[in-house]
mmCIF file of C-alpha atoms in Angstrom:
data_model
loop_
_atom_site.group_PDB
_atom_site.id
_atom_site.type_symbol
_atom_site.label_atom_id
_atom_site.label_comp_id
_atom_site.label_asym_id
_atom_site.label_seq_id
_atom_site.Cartn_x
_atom_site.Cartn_y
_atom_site.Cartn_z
ATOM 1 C CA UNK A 1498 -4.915 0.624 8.598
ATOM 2 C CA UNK A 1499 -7.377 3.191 9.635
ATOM 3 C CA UNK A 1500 -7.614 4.400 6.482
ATOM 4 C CA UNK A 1501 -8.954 0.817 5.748
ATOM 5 C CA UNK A 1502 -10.794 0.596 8.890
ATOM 6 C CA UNK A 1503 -12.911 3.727 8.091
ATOM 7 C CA UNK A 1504 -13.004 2.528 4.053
ATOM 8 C CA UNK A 1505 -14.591 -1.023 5.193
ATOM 9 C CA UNK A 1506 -17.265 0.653 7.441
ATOM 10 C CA UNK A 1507 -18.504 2.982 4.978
ATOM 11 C CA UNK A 1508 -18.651 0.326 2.293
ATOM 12 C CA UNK A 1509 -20.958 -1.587 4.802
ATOM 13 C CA UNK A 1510 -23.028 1.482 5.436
ATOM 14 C CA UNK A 1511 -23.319 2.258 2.051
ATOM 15 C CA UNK A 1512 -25.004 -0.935 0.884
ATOM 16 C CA UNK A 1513 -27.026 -1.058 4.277
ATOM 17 C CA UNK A 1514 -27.992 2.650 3.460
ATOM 18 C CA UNK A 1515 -29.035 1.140 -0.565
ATOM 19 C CA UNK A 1516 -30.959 -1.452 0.641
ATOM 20 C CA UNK A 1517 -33.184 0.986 2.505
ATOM 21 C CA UNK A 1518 -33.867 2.881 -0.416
ATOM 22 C CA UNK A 1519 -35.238 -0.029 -2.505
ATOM 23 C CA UNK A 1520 -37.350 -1.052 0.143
ATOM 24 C CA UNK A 1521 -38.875 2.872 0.866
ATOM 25 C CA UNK A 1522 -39.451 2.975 -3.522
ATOM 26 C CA UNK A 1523 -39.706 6.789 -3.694
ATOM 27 C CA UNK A 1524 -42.104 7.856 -5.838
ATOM 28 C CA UNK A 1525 -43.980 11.069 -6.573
ATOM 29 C CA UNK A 1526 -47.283 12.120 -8.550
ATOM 30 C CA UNK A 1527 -46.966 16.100 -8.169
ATOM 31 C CA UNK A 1528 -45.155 18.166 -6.186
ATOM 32 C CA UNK A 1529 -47.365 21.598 -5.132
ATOM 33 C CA UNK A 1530 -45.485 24.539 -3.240
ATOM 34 C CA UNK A 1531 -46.438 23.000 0.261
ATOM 35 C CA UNK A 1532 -44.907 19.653 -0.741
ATOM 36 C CA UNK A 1533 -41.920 20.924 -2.493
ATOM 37 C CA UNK A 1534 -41.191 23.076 0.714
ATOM 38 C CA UNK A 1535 -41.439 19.634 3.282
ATOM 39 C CA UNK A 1536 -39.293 17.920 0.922
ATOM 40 C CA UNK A 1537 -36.487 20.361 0.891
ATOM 41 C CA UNK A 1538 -36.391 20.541 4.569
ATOM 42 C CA UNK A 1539 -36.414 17.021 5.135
ATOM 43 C CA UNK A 1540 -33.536 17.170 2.669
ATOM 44 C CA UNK A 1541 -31.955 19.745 4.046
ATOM 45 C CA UNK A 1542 -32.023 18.239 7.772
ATOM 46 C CA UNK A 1543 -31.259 14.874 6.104
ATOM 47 C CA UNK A 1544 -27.486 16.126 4.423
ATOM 48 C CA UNK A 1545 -26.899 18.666 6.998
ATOM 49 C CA UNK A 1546 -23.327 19.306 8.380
ATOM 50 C CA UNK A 1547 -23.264 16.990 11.319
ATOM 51 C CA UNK A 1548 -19.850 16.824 13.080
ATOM 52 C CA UNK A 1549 -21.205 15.363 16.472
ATOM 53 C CA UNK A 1550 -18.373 16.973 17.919
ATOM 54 C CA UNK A 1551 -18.215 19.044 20.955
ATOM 55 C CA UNK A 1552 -16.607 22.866 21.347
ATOM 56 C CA UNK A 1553 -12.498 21.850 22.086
ATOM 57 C CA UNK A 1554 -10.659 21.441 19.329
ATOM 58 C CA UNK A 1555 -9.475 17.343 18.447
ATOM 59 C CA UNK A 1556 -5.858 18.799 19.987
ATOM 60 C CA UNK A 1557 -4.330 21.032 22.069
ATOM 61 C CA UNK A 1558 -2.206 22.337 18.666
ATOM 62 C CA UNK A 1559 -2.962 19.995 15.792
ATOM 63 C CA UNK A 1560 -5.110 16.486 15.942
ATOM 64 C CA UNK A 1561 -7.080 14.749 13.404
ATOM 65 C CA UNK A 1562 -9.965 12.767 13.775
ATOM 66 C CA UNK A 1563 -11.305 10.044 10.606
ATOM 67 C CA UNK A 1564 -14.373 8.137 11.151
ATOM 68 C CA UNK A 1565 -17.916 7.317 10.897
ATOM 69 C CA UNK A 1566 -21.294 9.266 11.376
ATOM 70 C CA UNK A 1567 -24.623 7.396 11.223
ATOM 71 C CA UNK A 1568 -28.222 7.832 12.163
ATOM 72 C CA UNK A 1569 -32.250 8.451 11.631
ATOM 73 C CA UNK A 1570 -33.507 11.595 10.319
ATOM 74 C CA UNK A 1571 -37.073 12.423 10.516
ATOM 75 C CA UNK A 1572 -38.645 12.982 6.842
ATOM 76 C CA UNK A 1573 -42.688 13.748 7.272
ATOM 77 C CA UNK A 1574 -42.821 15.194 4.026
ATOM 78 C CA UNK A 1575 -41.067 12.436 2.004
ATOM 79 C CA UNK A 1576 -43.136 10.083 3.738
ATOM 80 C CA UNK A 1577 -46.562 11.932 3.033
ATOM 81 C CA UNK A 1578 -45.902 12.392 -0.647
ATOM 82 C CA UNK A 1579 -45.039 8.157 -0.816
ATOM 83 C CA UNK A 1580 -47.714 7.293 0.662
ATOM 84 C CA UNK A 1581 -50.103 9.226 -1.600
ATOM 85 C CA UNK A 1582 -48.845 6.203 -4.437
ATOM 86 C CA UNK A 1583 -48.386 3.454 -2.016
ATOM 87 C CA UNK A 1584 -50.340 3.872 1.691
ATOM 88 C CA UNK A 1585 -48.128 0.829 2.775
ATOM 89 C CA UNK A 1586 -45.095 2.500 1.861
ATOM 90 C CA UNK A 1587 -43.246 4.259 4.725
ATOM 91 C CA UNK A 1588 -40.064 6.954 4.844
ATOM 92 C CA UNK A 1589 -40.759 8.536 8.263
ATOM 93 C CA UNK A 1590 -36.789 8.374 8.857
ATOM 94 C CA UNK A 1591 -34.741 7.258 6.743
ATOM 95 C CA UNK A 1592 -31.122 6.725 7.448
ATOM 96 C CA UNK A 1593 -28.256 8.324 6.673
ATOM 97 C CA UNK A 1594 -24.423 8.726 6.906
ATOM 98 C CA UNK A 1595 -21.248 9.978 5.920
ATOM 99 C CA UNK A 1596 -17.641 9.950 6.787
ATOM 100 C CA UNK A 1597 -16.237 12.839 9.711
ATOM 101 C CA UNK A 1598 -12.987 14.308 9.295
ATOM 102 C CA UNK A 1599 -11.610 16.833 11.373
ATOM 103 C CA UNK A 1600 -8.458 18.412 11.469
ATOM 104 C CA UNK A 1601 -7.574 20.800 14.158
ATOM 105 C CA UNK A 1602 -4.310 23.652 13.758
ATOM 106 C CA UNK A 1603 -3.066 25.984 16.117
ATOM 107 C CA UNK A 1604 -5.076 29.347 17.312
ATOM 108 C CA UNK A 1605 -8.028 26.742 18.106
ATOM 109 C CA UNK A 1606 -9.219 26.530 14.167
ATOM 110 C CA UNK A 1607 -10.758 22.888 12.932
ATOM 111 C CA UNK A 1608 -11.310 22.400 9.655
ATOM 112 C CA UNK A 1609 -14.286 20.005 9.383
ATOM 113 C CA UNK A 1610 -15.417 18.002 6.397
ATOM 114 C CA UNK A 1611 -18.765 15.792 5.762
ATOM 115 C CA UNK A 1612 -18.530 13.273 2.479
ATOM 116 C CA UNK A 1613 -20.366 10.898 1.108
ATOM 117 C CA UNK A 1614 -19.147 9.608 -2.330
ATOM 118 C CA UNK A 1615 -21.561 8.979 -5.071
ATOM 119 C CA UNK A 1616 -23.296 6.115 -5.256
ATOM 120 C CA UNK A 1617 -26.564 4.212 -7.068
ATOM 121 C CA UNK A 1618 -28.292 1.862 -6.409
ATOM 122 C CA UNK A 1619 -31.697 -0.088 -8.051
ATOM 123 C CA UNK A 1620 -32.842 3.962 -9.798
ATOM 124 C CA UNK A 1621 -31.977 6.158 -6.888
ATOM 125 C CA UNK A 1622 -28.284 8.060 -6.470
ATOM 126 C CA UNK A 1623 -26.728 9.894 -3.792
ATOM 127 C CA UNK A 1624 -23.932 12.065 -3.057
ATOM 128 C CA UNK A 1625 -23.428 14.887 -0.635
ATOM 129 C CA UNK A 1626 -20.056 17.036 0.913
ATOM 130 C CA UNK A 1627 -19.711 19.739 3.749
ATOM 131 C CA UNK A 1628 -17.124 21.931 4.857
ATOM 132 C CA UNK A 1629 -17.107 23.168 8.295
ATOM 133 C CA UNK A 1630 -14.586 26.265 9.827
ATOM 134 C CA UNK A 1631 -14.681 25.947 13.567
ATOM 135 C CA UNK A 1632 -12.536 28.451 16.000
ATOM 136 C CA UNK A 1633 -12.309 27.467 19.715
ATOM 137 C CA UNK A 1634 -12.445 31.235 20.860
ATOM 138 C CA UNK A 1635 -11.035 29.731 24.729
ATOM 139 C CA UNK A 1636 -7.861 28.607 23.347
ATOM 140 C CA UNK A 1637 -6.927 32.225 22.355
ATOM 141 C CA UNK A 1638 -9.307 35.265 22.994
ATOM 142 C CA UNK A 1639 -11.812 33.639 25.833
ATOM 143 C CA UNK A 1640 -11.387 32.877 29.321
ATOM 144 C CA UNK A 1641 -14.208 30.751 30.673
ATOM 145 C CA UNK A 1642 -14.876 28.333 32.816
ATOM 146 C CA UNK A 1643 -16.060 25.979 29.384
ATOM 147 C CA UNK A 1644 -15.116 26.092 25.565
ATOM 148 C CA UNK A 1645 -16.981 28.022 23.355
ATOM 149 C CA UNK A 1646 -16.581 27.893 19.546
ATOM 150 C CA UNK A 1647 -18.568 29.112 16.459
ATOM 151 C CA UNK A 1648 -19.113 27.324 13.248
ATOM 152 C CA UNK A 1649 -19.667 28.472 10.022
ATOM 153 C CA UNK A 1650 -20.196 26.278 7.262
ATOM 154 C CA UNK A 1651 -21.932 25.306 4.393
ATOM 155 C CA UNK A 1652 -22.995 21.773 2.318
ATOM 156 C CA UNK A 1653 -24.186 20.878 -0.999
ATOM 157 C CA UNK A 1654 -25.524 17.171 -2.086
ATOM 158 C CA UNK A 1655 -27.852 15.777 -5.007
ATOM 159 C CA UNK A 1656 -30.871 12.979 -4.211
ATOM 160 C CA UNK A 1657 -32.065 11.888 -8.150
ATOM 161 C CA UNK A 1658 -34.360 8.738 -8.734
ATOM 162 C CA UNK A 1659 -36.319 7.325 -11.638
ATOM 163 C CA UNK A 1660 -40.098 6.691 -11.541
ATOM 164 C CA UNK A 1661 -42.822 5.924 -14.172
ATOM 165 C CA UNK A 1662 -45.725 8.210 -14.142
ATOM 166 C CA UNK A 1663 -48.281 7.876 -17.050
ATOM 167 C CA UNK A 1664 -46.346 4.901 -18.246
ATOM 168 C CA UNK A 1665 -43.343 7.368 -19.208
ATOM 169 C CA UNK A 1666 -40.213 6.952 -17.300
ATOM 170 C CA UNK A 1667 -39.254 10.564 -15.626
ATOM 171 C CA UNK A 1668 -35.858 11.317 -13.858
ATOM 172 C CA UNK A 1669 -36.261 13.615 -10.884
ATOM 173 C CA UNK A 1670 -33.339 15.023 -8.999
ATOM 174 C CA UNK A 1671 -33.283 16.965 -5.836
ATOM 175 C CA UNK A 1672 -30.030 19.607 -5.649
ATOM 176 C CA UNK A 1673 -29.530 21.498 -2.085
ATOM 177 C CA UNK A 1674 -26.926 23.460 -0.633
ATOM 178 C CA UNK A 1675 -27.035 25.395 2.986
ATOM 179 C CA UNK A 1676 -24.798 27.894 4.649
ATOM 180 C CA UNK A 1677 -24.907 28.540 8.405
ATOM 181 C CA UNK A 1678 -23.354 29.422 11.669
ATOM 182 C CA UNK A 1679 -23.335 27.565 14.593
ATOM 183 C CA UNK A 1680 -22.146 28.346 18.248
ATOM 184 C CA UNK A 1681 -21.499 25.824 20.720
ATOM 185 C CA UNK A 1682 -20.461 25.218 24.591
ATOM 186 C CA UNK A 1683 -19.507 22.201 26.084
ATOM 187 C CA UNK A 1684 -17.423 21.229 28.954
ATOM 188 C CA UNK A 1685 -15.731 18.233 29.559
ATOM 189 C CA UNK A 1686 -15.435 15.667 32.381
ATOM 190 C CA UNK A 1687 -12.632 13.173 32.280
ATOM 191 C CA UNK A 1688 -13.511 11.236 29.672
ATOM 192 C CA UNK A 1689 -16.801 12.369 28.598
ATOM 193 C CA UNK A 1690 -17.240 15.999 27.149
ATOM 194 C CA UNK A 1691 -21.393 16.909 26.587
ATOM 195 C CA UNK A 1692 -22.256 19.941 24.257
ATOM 196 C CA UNK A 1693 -24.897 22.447 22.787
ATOM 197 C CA UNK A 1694 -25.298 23.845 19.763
ATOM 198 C CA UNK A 1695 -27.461 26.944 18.029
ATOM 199 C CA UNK A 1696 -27.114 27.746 14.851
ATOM 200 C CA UNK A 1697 -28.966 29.641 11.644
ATOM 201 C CA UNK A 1698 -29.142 27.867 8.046
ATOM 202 C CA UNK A 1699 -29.629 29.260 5.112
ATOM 203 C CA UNK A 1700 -31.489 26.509 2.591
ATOM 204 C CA UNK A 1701 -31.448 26.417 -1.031
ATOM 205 C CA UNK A 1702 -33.566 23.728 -2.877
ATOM 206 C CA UNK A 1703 -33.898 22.906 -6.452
ATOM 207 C CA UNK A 1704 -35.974 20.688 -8.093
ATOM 208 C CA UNK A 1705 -35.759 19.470 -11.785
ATOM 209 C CA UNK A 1706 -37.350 16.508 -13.722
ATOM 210 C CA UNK A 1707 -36.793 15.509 -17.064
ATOM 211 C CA UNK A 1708 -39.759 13.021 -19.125
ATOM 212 C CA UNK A 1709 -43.239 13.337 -17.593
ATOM 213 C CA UNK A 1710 -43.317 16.582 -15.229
ATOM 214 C CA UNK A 1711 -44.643 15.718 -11.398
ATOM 215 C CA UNK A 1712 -44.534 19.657 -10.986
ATOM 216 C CA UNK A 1713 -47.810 21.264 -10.121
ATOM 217 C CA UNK A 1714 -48.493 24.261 -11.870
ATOM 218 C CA UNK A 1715 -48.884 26.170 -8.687
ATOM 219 C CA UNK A 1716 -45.293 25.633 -8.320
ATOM 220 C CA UNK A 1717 -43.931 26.040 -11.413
ATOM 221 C CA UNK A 1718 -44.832 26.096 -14.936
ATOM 222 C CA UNK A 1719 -41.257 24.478 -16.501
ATOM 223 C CA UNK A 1720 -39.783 21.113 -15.894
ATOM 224 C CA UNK A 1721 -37.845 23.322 -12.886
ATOM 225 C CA UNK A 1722 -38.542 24.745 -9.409
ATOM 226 C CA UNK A 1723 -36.843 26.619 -6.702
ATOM 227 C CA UNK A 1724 -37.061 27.288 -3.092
ATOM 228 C CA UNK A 1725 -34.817 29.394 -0.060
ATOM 229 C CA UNK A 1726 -35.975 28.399 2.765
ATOM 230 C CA UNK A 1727 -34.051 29.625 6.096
ATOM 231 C CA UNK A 1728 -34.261 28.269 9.761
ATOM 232 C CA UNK A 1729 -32.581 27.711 13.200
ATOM 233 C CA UNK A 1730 -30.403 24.511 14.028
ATOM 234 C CA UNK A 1731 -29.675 23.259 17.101
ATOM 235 C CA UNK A 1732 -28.406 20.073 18.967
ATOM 236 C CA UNK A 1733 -27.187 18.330 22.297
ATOM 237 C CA UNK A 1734 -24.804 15.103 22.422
ATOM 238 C CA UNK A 1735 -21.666 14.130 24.025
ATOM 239 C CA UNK A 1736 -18.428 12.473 22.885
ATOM 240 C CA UNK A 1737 -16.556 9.787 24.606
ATOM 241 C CA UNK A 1738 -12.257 10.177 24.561
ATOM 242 C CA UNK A 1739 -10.735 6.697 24.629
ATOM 243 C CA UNK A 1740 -7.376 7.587 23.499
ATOM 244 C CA UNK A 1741 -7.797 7.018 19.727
ATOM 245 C CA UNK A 1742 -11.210 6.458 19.913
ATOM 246 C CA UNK A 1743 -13.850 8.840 19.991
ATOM 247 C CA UNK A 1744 -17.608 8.166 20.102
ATOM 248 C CA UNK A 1745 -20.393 10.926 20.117
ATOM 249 C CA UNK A 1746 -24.545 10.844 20.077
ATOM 250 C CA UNK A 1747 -26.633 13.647 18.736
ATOM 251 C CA UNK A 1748 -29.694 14.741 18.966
ATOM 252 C CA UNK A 1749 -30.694 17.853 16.900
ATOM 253 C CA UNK A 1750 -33.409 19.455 14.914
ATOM 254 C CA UNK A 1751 -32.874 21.111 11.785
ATOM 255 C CA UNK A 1752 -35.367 22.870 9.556
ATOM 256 C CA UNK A 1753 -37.398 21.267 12.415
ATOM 257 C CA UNK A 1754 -36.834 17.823 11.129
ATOM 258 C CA UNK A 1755 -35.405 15.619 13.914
ATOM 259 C CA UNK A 1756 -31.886 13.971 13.388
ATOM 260 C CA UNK A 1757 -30.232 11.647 15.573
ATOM 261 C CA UNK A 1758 -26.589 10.222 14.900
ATOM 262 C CA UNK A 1759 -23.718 8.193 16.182
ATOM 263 C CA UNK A 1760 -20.198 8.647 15.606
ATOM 264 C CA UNK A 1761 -17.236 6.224 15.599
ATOM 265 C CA UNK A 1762 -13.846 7.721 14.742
ATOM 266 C CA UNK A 1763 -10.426 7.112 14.919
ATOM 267 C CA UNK A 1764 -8.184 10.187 16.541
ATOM 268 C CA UNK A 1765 -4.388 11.244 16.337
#
């Protein structure tokens, strides 16, 4: 049933999520070093590892935790580069999700995982997975008056679209991956349990187009470009405990791209 449950949301999300991208129609005319370099960190923001979980692990020796994330992100670079071939066209945030799953063994470890299966949808595609390693230092080593854990982690996903340019059709696909560490803090009261989080990403970006190249020169002179690109991360939120059902908000910035998610999961 909550296998279901989680299934049936993320089917609804999914199309909600495709519908957005018809109506945004991305489309480039040429990508320079500046605009390749927006793009990947809106990107990279966009399919970061987002757990909107605080520092305790999902149980005091093993838990799980299934469910939902969901939000805005912030993409001023995407939305630039649309506008250039459409000025009524806007992609200032587009939305984005994934499913959460979390499942905590003894010695305070999580294992943490971020998936969204591949999908298309009217020319543009999507897919994206992250794996997270989270220790709870308080459970074993630390004695504080709050949990502390640290993160590391790292996520890979693919953005590819069709456009014409010239009247030729051209394919462009977006490939990034990021590793990182995060520490976080939170405490918890009753119910309620608030957090922050700092991290430090590590961004790789790849760009390749096949038929008419939107490349600029100044970028690259193949059908190919690449980009590292690394930054901090950090967020606040909060999670809500009601017995098998957790919620969580998040506000965080990475590659100084705002993000903002919601979480609904199911926990046991």
């Amino acid at each position: 049933m909550k296998k279901s449950f989680c299934s049936g949301v993320l089917a609804l999300l999914v199309f909600g999520f495709s519908l957005h991208c018809k109506a945004v129609s991305l489309e480039f005319q040429s990508i320079d070093p500046n605009d390749f370099e927006k793009i990947s960190k809106d990107l990279g923001a966009y399919f970061s590892h987002t757990m909107i979980s605080p520092a305790s692990p999902r149980g005091d020796v093993f838990g799980i935790e299934l469910g939902i994330n969901a939000g805005v992100t912030a993409t001023p670079g995407i939305d630039s580069m649309t506008k250039e071939t459409d000025p009524n066209n806007s992609a200032e945030m587009l939305p984005h999700l994934n499913t959460v799953i979390g499942v905590s063994v003894p010695l305070g470890f999580t294992i943490e995982m971020n998936y969204l299966p591949s999908f298309s949808f009217d020319g543009v595609s999507a897919q994206m997975q992250s794996l997270g390693v989270k220790w709870t230092a308080t459970k074993t080593v630390l004695d504080l008056p709050f949990d502390l854990a640290f993160r590391l982690f790292n996520s890979s996903a693919e953005l590819s679209f069709s456009q014409t340019v010239s009247l030729a059709n051209t394919n462009v696909t977006f490939k990034n991956s990021s590793t990182g560490l995060d520490v976080i803090g939170s405490k918890k009261f009753g119910i309620i349990e608030p957090y922050l989080q700092l991290g430090f990403a590590q961004l790789t970006s790849d760009l390749s187009t096949t038929g008419t190249s939107i490349i600029d020169p100044s970028l690259s002179a193949s059908d190919s470009a690449s980009a590292n690109i690394s930054g901090m991360r950090w967020a606040v939120g909060a999670q809500l405990d009601l017995y098998v059902l957790a919620l969580g908000l998040e506000y965080a910035q990475f590659f100084g791209q705002t993000k903002t998610s919601a979480k609904l999961a199911l926990t046991f």
